[in-house]
Coordinates of C-alpha atoms and ligand atoms in Angstrom, one line a residue:
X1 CA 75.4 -52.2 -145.0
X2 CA 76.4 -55.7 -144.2
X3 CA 76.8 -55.1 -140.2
X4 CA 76.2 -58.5 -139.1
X5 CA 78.3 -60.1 -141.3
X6 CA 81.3 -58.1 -140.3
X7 CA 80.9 -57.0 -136.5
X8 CA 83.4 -58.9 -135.5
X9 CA 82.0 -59.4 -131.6
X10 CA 78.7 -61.3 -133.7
X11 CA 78.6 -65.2 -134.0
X12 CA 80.7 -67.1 -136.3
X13 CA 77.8 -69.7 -137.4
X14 CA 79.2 -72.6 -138.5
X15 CA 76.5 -72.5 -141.6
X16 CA 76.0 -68.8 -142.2
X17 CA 75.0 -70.3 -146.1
X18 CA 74.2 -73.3 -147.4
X19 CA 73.5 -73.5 -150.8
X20 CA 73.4 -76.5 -152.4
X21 CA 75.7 -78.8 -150.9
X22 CA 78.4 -75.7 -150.2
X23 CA 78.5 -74.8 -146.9
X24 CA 80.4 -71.1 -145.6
X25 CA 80.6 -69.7 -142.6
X26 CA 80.7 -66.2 -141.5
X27 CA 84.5 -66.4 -141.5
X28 CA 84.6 -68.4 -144.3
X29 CA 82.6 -65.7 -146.6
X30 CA 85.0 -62.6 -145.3
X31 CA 87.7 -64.5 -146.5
X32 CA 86.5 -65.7 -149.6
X33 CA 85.3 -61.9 -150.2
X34 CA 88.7 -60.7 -149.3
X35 CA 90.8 -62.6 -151.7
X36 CA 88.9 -60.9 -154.3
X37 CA 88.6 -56.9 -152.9
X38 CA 91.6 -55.9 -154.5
X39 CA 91.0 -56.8 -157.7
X40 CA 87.1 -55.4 -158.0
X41 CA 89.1 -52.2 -157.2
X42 CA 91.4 -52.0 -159.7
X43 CA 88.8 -52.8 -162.2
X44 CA 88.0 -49.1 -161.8
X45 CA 83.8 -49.1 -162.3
X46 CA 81.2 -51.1 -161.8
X47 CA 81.8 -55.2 -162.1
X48 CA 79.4 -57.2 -164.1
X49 CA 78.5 -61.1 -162.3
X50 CA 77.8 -63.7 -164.4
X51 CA 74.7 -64.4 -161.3
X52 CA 74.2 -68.1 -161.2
X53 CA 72.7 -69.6 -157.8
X54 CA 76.0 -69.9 -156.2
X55 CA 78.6 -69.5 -153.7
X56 CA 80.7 -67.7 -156.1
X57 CA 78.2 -65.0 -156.9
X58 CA 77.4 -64.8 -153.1
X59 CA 81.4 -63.6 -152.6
X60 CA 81.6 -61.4 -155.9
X61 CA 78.8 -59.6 -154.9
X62 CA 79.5 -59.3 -151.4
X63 CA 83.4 -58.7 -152.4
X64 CA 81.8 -55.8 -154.2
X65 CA 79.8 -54.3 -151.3
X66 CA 82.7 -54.6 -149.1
X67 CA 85.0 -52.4 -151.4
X68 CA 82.9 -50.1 -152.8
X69 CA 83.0 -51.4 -156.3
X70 CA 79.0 -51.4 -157.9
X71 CA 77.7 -54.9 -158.6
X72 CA 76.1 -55.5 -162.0
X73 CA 74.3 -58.6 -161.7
X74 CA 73.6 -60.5 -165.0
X75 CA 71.0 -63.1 -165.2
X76 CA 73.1 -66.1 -166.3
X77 CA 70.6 -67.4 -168.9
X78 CA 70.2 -63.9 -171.0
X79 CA 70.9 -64.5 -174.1
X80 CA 73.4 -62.3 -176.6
X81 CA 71.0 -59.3 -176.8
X82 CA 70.2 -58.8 -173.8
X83 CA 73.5 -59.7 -172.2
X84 CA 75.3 -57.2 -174.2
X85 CA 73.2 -54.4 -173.3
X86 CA 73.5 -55.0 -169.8
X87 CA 77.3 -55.2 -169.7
X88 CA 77.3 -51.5 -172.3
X89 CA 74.4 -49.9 -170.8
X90 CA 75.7 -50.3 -167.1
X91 CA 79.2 -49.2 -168.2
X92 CA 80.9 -52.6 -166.4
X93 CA 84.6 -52.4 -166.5
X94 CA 85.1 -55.9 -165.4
X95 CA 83.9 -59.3 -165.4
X96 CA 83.1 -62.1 -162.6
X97 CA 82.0 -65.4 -164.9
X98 CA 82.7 -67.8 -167.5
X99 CA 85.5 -65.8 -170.1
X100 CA 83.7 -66.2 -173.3
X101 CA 80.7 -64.3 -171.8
X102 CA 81.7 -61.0 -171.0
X103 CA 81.5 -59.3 -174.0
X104 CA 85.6 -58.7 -174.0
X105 CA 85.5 -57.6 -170.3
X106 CA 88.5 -58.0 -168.4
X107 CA 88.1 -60.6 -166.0
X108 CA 88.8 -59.6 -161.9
X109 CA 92.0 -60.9 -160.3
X110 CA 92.1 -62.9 -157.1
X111 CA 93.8 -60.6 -155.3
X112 CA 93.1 -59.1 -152.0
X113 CA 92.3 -55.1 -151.2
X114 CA 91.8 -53.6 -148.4
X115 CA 87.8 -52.4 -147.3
X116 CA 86.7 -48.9 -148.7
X117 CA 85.0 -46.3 -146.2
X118 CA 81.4 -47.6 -146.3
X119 CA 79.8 -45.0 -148.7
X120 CA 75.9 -45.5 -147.6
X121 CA 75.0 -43.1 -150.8
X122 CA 77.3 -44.5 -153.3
X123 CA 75.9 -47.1 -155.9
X124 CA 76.3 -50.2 -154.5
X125 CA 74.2 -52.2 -156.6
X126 CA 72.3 -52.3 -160.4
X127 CA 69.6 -54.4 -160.8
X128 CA 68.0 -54.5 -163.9
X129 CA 64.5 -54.7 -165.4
X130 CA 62.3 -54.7 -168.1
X131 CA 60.1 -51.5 -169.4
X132 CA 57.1 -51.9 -171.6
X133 CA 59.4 -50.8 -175.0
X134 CA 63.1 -51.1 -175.6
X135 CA 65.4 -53.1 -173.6
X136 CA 66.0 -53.3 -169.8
X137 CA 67.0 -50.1 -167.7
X138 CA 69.3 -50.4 -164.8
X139 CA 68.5 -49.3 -161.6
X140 CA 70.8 -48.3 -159.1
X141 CA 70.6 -48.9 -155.6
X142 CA 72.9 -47.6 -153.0
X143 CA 73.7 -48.8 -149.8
X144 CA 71.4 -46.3 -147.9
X145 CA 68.4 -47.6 -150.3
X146 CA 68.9 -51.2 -149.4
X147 CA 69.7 -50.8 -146.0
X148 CA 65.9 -49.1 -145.5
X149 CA 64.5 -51.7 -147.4
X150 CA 66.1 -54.4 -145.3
X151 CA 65.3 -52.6 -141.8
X152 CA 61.9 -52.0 -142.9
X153 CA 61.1 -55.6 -143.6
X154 CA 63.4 -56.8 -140.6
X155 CA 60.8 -55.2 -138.2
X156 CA 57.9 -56.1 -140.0
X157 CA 58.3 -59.8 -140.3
X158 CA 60.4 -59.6 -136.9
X159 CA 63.5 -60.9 -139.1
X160 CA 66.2 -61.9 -136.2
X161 CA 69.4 -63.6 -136.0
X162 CA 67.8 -66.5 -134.4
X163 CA 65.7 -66.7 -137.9
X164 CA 67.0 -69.3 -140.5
X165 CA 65.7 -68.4 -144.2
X166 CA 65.0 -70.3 -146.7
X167 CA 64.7 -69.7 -150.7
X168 CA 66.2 -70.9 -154.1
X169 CA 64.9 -67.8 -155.7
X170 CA 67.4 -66.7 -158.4
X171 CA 70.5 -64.2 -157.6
X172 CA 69.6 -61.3 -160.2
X173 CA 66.7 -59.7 -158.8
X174 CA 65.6 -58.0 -155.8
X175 CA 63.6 -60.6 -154.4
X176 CA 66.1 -63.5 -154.2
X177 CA 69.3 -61.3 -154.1
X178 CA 68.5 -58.2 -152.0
X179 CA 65.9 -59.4 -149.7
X180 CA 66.9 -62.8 -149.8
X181 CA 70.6 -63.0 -149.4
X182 CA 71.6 -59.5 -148.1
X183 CA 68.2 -59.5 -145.7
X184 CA 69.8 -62.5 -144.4
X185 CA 73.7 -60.7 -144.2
X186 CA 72.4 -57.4 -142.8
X187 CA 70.0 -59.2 -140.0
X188 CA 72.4 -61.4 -139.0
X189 CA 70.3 -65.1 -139.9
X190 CA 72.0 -68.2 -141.6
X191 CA 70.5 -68.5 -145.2
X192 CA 69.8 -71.5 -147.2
X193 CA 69.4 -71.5 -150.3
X194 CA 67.6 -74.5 -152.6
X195 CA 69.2 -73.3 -155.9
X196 CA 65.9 -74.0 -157.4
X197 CA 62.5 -73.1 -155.6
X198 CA 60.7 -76.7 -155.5
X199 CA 58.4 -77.8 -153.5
X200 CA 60.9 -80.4 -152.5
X201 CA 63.7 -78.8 -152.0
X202 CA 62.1 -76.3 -149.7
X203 CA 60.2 -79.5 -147.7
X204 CA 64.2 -81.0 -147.8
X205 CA 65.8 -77.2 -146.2
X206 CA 64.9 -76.9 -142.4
X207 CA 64.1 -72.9 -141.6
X208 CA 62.0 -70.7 -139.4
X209 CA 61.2 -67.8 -142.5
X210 CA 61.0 -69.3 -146.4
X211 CA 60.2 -66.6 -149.2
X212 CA 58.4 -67.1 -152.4
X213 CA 56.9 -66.1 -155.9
X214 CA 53.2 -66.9 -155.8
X215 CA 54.6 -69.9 -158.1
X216 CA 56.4 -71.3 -155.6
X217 CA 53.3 -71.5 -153.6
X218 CA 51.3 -72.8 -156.1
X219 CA 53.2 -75.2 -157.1
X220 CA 53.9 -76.4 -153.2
X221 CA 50.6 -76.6 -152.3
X222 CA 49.8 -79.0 -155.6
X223 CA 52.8 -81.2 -153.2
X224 CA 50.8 -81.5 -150.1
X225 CA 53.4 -83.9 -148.2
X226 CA 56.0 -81.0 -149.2
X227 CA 53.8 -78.1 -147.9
X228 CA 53.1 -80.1 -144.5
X229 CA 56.8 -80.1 -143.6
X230 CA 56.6 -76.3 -143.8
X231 CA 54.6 -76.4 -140.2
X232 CA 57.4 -76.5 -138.5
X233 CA 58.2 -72.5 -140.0
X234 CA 57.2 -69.2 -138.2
X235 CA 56.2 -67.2 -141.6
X236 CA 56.2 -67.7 -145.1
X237 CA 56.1 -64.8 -147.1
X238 CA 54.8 -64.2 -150.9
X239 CA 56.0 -61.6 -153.2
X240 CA 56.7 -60.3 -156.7
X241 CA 53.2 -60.9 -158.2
X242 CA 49.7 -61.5 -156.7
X243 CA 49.3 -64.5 -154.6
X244 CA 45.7 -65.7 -155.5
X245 CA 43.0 -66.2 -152.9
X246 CA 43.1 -69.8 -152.9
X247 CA 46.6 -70.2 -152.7
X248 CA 46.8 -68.6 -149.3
X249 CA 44.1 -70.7 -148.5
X250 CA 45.6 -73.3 -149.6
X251 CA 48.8 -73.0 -148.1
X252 CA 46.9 -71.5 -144.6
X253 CA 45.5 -75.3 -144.6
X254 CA 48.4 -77.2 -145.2
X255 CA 51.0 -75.4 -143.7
X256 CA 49.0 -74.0 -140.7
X257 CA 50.5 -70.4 -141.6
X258 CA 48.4 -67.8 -143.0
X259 CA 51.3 -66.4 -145.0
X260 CA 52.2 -62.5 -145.5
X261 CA 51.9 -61.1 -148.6
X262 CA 54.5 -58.0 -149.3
X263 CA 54.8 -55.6 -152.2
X264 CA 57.3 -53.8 -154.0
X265 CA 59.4 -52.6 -157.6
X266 CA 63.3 -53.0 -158.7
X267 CA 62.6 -49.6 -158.4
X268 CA 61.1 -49.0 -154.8
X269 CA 62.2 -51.8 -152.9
X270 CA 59.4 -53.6 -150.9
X271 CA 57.4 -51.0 -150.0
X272 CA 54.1 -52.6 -148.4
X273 CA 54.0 -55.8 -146.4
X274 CA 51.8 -57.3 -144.3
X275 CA 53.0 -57.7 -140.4
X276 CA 53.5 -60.8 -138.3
X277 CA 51.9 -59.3 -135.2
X278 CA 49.2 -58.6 -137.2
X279 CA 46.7 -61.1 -138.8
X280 CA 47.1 -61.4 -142.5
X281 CA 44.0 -60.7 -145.3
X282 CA 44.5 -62.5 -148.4
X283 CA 44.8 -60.5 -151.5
X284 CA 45.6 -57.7 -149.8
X285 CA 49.4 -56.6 -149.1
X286 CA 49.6 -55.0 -146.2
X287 CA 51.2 -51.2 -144.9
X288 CA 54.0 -48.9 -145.7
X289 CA 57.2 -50.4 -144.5
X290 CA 59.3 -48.3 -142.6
X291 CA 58.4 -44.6 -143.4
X292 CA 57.8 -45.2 -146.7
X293 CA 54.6 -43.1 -147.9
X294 CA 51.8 -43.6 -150.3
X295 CA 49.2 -42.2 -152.3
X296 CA 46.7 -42.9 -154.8
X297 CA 46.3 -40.6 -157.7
X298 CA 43.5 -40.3 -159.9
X299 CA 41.1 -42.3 -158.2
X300 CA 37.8 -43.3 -159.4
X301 CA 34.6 -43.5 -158.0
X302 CA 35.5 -47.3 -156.5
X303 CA 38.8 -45.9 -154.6
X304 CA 41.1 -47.4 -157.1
X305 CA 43.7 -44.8 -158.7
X306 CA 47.5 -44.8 -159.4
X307 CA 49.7 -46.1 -156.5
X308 CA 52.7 -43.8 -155.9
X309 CA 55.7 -44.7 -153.4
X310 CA 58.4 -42.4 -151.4
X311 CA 60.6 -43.1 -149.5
X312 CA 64.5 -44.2 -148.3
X313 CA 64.3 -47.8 -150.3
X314 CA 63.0 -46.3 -153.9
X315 CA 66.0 -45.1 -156.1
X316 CA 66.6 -41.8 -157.3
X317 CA 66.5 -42.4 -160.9
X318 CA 67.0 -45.0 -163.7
X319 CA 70.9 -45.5 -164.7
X320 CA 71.7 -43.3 -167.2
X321 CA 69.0 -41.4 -168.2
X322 CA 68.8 -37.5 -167.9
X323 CA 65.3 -36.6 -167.3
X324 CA 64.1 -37.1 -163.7
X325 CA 61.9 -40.7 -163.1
X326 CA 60.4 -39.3 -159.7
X327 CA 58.7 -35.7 -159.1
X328 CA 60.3 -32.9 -157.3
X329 CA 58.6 -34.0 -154.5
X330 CA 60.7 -37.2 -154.5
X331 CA 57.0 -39.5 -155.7
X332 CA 57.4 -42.3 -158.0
X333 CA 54.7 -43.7 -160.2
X334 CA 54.8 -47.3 -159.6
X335 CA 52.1 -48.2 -162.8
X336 CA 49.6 -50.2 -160.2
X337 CA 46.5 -49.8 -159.7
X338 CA 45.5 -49.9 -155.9
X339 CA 43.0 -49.3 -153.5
X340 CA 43.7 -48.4 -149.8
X341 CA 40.9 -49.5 -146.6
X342 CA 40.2 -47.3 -143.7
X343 CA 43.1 -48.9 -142.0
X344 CA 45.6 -48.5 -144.3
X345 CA 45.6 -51.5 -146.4
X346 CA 46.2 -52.2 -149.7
X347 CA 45.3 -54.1 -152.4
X348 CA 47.1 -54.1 -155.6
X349 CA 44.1 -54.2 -158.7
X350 CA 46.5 -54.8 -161.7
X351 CA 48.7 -53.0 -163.3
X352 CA 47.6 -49.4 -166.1
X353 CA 49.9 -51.0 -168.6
X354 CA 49.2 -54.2 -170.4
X355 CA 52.4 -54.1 -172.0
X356 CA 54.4 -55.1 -167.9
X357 CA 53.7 -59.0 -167.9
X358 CA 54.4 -61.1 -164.8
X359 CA 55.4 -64.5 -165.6
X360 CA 56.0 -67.0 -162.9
X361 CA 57.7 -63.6 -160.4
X362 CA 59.6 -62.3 -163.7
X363 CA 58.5 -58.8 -164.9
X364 CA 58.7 -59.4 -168.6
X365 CA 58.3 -56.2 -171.2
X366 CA 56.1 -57.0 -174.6
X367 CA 58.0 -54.4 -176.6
X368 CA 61.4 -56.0 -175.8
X369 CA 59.6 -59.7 -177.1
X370 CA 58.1 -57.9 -179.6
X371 CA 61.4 -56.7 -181.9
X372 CA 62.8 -60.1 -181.5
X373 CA 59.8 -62.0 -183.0
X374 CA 59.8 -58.7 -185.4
X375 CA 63.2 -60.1 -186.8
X376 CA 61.6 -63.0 -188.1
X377 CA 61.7 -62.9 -192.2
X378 CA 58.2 -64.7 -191.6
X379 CA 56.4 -62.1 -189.2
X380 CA 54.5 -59.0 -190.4
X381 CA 53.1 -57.7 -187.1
X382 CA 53.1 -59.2 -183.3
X383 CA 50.9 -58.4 -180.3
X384 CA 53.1 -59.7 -177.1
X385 CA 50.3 -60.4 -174.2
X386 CA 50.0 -61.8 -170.5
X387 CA 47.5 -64.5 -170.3
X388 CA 46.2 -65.4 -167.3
X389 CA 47.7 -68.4 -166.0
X390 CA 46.9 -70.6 -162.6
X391 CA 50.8 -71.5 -162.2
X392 CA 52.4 -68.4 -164.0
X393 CA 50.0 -65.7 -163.2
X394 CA 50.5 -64.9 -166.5
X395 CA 51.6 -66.7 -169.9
X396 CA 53.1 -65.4 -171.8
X397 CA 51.9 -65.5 -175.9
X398 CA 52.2 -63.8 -179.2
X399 CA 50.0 -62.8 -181.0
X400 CA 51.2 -62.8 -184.9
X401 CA 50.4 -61.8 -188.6
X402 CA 52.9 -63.0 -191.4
X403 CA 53.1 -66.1 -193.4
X404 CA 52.5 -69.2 -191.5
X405 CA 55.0 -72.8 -192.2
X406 CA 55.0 -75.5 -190.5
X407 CA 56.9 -75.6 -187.4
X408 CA 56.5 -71.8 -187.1
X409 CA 55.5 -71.3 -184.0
X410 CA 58.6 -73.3 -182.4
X411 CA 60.4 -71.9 -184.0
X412 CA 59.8 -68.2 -183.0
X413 CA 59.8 -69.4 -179.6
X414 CA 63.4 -70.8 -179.9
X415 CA 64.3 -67.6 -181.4
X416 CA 63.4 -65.2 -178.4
X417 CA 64.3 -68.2 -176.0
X418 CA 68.0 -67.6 -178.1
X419 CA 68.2 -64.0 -178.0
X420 CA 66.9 -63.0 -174.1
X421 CA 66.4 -64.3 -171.2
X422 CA 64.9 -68.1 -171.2
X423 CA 61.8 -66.9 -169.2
X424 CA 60.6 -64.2 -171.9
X425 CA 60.0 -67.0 -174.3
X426 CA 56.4 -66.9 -175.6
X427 CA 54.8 -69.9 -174.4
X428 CA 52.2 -70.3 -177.4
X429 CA 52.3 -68.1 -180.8
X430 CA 49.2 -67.8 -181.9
X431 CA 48.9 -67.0 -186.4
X432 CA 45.8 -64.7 -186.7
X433 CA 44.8 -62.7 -190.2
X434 CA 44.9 -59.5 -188.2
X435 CA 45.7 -58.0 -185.0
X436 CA 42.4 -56.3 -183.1
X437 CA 42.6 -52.8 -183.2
X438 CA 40.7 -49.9 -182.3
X439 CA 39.3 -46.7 -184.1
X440 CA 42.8 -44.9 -183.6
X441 CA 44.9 -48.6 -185.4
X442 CA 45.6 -49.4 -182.1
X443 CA 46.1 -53.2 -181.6
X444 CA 43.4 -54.1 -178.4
X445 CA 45.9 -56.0 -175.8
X446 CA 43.2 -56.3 -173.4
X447 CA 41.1 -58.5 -176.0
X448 CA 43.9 -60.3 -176.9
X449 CA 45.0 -60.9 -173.4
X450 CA 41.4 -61.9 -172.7
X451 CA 40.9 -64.7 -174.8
Ligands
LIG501 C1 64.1 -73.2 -167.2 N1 64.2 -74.2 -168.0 C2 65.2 -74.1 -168.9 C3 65.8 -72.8 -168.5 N2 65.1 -72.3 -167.5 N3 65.6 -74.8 -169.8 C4 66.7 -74.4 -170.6 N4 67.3 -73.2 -170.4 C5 66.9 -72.4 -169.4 N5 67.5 -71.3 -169.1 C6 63.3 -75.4 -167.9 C7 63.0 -75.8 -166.5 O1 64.0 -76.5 -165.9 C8 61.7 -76.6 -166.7 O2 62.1 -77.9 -167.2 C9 61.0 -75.9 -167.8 O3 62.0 -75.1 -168.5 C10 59.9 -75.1 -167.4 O4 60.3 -73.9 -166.9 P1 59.2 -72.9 -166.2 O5 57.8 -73.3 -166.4 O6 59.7 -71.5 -166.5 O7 59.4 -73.2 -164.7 P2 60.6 -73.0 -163.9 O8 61.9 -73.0 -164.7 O9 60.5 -74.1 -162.9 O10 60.4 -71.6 -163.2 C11 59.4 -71.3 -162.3 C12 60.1 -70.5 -161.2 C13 60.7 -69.3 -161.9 C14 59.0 -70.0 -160.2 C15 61.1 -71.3 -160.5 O11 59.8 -68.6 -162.7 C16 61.4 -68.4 -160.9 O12 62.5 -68.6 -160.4 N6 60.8 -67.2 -160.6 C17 61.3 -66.2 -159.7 C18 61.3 -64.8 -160.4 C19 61.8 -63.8 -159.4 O13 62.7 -64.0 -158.6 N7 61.2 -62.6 -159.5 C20 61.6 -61.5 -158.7 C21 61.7 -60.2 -159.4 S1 61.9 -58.8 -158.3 P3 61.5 -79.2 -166.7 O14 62.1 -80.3 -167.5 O15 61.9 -79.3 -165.2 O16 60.0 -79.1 -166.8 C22 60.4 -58.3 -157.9 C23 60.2 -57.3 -156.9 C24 59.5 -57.9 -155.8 O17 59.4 -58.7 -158.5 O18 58.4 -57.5 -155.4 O19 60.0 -59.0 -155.3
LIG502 P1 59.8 -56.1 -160.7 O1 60.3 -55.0 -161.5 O2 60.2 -57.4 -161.2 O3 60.4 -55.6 -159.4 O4 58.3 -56.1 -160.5 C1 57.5 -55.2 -159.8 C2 56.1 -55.4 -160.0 O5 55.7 -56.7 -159.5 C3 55.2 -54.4 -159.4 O6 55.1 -53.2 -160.1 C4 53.9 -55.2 -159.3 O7 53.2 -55.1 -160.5 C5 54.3 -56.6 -159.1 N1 54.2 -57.1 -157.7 C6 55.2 -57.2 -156.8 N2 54.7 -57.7 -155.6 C7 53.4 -57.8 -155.8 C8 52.3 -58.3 -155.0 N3 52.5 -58.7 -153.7 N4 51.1 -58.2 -155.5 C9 50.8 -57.8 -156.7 N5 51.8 -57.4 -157.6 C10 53.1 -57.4 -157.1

């Protein structure tokens, strides 16, 4: 899975990561990983990572590839709910981060192991991600899975060693860990990564290939001295939500790169993505990568039905669950809404559920806001919506019947903000009499989400 970091005839880069101000090289990494092989193996199941941007989360998860041991990485701001569920639901037997943490996890001893037989169709790692109800499901990914992701996107983009990337993307989600620190590991290109994705901290980082949430852009192109030290990039490369119109133009202008827009799930992996050879089309995301396949069910008179993926990068099923999340014909139903052009294009229309919000690159589920705010001794009902938003792409608020106080509203923010993840706060709360619904009593979203 990780070839180029450990062929041992490739170059030893002096910077093979940067992040921050840590610097590793290739050898450095191997070694660092090393001294803690052995004891991710006598753990004996999966190892939870506390997943911070940093060098120690770069060696426990690659430590984990190396010796077979399935990397559970947890977002290191998720509050008590959502942290314990990840550490039960993914069955973690050990724990990389701060002690008091780890839900009574052992912690992993430095000690060194030696590699496992690469097993390309064992678990290798579980990412996961929010559903519209209930709490996040895991979603395993083996090394096979990722590997097709990776080589898919390596030849689109034409991803070489003599490529430097550049990010600060966090370390628990596909984008920022699997594209954006194993792409870098399994193509064989120094990596450095900003810790946080600002506009100056990417003008500060000098690299041939930077990735981004359309958030990122957004929020570099309202920096134009930032953006114009971008010029001296190949290809800049959005993903995770829709990158608006006039952000590519935006950036186009400033940056003198028309950057390529790529799709893709926790789920899938990036399974669409514009080319390099090819000339971009804003709002539109490109191909298949690699051999994935596509199709569009259900479509309506306009062309726009149900996108389904296969393909080597999508998993074969959520962690734990015992009926089958792909058809026997290996299709999964992404929940976009798509249309495809006469040369195989496609744009990505929205999503069928209202209930899958997308705040600033985070995929955020109403439901799971929703019983928090429920909690409340104050709340009656609650109605959880994406609001469109120029920086977020969507805002997230909440909707909600009970018995108003001053300082209310704060104060229900605090309270998800203290339970899950800091980015699956509401940011408004809105007190209305009563919640829209329809003939059937159920609450209108799309009204609410509306305005
Ligand atoms: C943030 N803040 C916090 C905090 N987190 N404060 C306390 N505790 C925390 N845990 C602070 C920030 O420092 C900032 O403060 C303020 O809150 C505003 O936060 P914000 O508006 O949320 O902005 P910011 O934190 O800057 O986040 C924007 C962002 C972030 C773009 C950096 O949303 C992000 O990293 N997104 C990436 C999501 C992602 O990787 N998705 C990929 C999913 S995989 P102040 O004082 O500075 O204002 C996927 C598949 C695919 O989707 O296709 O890729
Ligand atoms: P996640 O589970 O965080 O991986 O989020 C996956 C979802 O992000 C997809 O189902 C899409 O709704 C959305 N997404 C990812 N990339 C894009 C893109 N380029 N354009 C539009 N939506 C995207």
């Amino acid at each position: 899975m990780l070839d180029a970091l450990t062929d041992p005839t490739g170059p030893d880069r002096p910077a093979l990561l940067t992040l921050g101000d840590a610097v590793l090289s290739r050898d450095g990494l191997l070694e660092a990983a090393g001294r803690l092989s052995g004891g991710l193996r006598e753990a004996g199941g999966p190892v939870a990572v506390h997943a911070t941007a940093s060098v120690e989360t770069v060696v426990a998860v690659v430590a984990g590839l190396l010796s077979g041991v399935p990397v559970v990485p947890v977002p290191p701001d998720s509050g008590p709910v959502e942290r314990e569920h990840v550490l039960r639901d993914s069955g973690a037997a050990a724990w990389v981060g701060p002690a008091g943490l780890g839900g009574g996890l052992p912690g992993v001893a430095a000690r060194a192991g030696d590699p496992a037989a690469y097993d390309p169709d064992a678990t290798a790692l579980v990412l996961y991600t929010s559903g519209t109800t209930g709490l996040p499901k895991g979603v395993p990914h083996t090394g096979r899975s990722l590997a097709a992701c990776l080589d898919g996107l390596a030849e689109a983009w034409a991803w070489t060693p003599d490529d430097v990337l550049v990010h600060g993307l966090p370390l628990f989600h596909l984008h920022g860990l699997v594209l954006g620190l194993l792409g870098p590991l399994r193509v064989g290109s120094p990596l450095v990564h900003t810790v946080r994705p600002s506009p100056e901290a990417y003008a500060g980082a000098t690299g041939s290939v930077y990735f981004g949430v359309p958030t990122v852009w957004h929020r570099l192109v309202g920096s134009p001295a930032s953006a114009h030290a971008l010029r001296r990039a190949r290809l800049l490369v959005s993903g995770s939500a829709p990158l608006p119109v006039t952000t590519f133009t935006a950036l186009e202008s400033l940056t003198g790169l028309a950057p390529r827009e790529r799709y893709g799930m926790t789920e899938t992996g990036i399974t669409l993505s514009a080319r390099v050879d090819e000339p971009p089309r804003a709002g539109w995301v490109g191909r298949p990568v690699g051999s994935t396949q596509t199709r569009l069910v259900a479509a309506d008179a306009e062309g726009m039905g149900r996108l389904e993926v296969r393909g080597p990068s999508v998993m074969s099923g959520y962690l734990g669950r015992p009926t089958p999340d792909l058809d026997a014909d290996g299709w999964f139903a992404t929940g976009d809404l798509a249309v495809v052009d006469d040369d195989g294009w496609h744009r990505i229309v929205g999503r069928e559920s209202t209930d899958l919000i997308k705040t600033g690159g985070y995929r955020v589920g109403a439901g799971e806001v929703e019983a928090v705010l429920l909690e409340h001794p104050a709340v009656d009902e609650v109605a959880v919506v994406g609001v469109p938003d120029d920086d977020l792409g969507q805002r997230i608020v909440a909707y909600v019947v009970g018995s108003g106080s001053p300082g209310l509203e704060d104060e229900l923010v605090a309270l998800v903000g203290s339970r899950l993840s800091w980015h699956k706060r509401p940011r408004a709360v809105v007190m209305v009499d009563a919640l829209p619904r329809n003939a059937m009593g159920k609450v209108q979203k799309k009204t609410l989400a509306e305005g």
